[in-house]
Coordinates of C-alpha atoms in Angstrom, one line a residue:
X1 CA 1.4 -25.6 9.2
X2 CA -2.2 -25.0 10.0
X3 CA -3.4 -21.4 9.4
X4 CA -0.8 -20.6 6.8
X5 CA -2.1 -18.6 3.8
X6 CA -1.0 -20.1 0.5
X7 CA 1.3 -17.9 -1.6
X8 CA -0.9 -18.5 -4.6
X9 CA -3.8 -17.0 -2.8
X10 CA -1.8 -14.0 -1.8
X11 CA -0.5 -13.5 -5.3
X12 CA -4.0 -13.8 -6.8
X13 CA -5.4 -11.3 -4.2
X14 CA -2.7 -8.8 -5.0
X15 CA -3.3 -9.1 -8.7
X16 CA -7.1 -8.4 -8.2
X17 CA -6.9 -5.4 -5.9
X18 CA -6.0 -1.8 -6.8
X19 CA -3.4 -0.3 -4.5
X20 CA -4.5 3.2 -5.5
X21 CA -8.0 2.5 -4.1
X22 CA -6.7 0.9 -1.0
X23 CA -4.4 3.8 -0.1
X24 CA -6.7 6.6 -1.4
X25 CA -9.4 5.6 1.1
X26 CA -6.9 6.4 3.9
X27 CA -4.6 9.0 2.3
X28 CA -5.9 11.4 -0.3
X29 CA -3.8 10.9 -3.5
X30 CA -3.3 13.3 -6.4
X31 CA -2.7 11.9 -9.9
X32 CA 0.6 13.1 -11.4
X33 CA 1.3 11.5 -14.8
X34 CA 1.1 7.7 -14.5
X35 CA 1.5 7.8 -10.7
X36 CA -0.1 9.2 -7.6
X37 CA 1.5 11.4 -5.0
X38 CA 0.7 12.5 -1.4
X39 CA 2.4 13.6 1.8
X40 CA 3.7 10.5 3.4
X41 CA 1.5 9.1 6.2
X42 CA 4.5 7.6 7.9
X43 CA 6.5 10.7 8.7
X44 CA 5.9 14.5 8.9
X45 CA 6.4 16.4 5.7
X46 CA 5.1 19.4 3.9
X47 CA 6.1 18.4 0.3
X48 CA 4.7 15.2 -1.1
X49 CA 7.4 12.5 -1.4
X50 CA 5.0 9.5 -1.2
X51 CA 4.4 7.9 -4.6
X52 CA 1.9 5.1 -5.6
X53 CA 2.4 3.3 -8.8
X54 CA -0.8 1.6 -10.2
X55 CA 1.2 -0.3 -12.9
X56 CA 3.6 -1.8 -10.4
X57 CA 1.0 -2.0 -7.5
X58 CA 3.7 -0.6 -5.2
X59 CA 4.1 2.5 -2.9
X60 CA 7.4 4.2 -2.0
X61 CA 8.3 7.3 0.1
X62 CA 11.4 9.0 -1.0
X63 CA 11.6 10.9 2.3
X64 CA 11.5 8.0 4.8
X65 CA 12.0 5.0 2.6
X66 CA 8.7 3.3 3.4
X67 CA 7.7 1.0 0.6
X68 CA 5.7 -2.1 -0.2
X69 CA 2.5 -3.6 -1.5
X70 CA -1.1 -3.0 -0.5
X71 CA -0.7 -5.6 2.3
X72 CA 2.4 -3.9 3.7
X73 CA 0.6 -0.5 3.6
X74 CA -2.3 -1.9 5.6
X75 CA 0.0 -3.5 8.1
X76 CA 1.9 -0.3 8.6
X77 CA -0.9 2.3 8.4
X78 CA -3.7 0.3 10.2
X79 CA -1.3 -1.5 12.5
X80 CA -2.6 -4.9 11.3
X81 CA -1.0 -8.3 11.5
X82 CA -0.4 -10.0 8.1
X83 CA -3.5 -12.3 8.3
X84 CA -5.7 -9.3 9.2
X85 CA -4.3 -7.3 6.3
X86 CA -5.1 -10.1 3.9
X87 CA -8.6 -10.3 5.3
X88 CA -9.1 -6.6 5.0
X89 CA -8.3 -6.8 1.3

């Protein structure tokens, strides 16, 4: 399995990065309580339904259902493959 990224490396990387910083550089976020909100970058909307949780290191859109970690966000938003998203972080 040459080229496989060890799960321990991925887990350590996700523990070190801040999903708010990763997303905020691409989608302007507004703090609302303990979470951050924005209009979802994955569908057209006028009222923000996209939520980022810094404590859970997770994003979720209540409008279209998009959700995931920083890796998943980069893959969807920047159209990256998994290894490229890991490298970007």
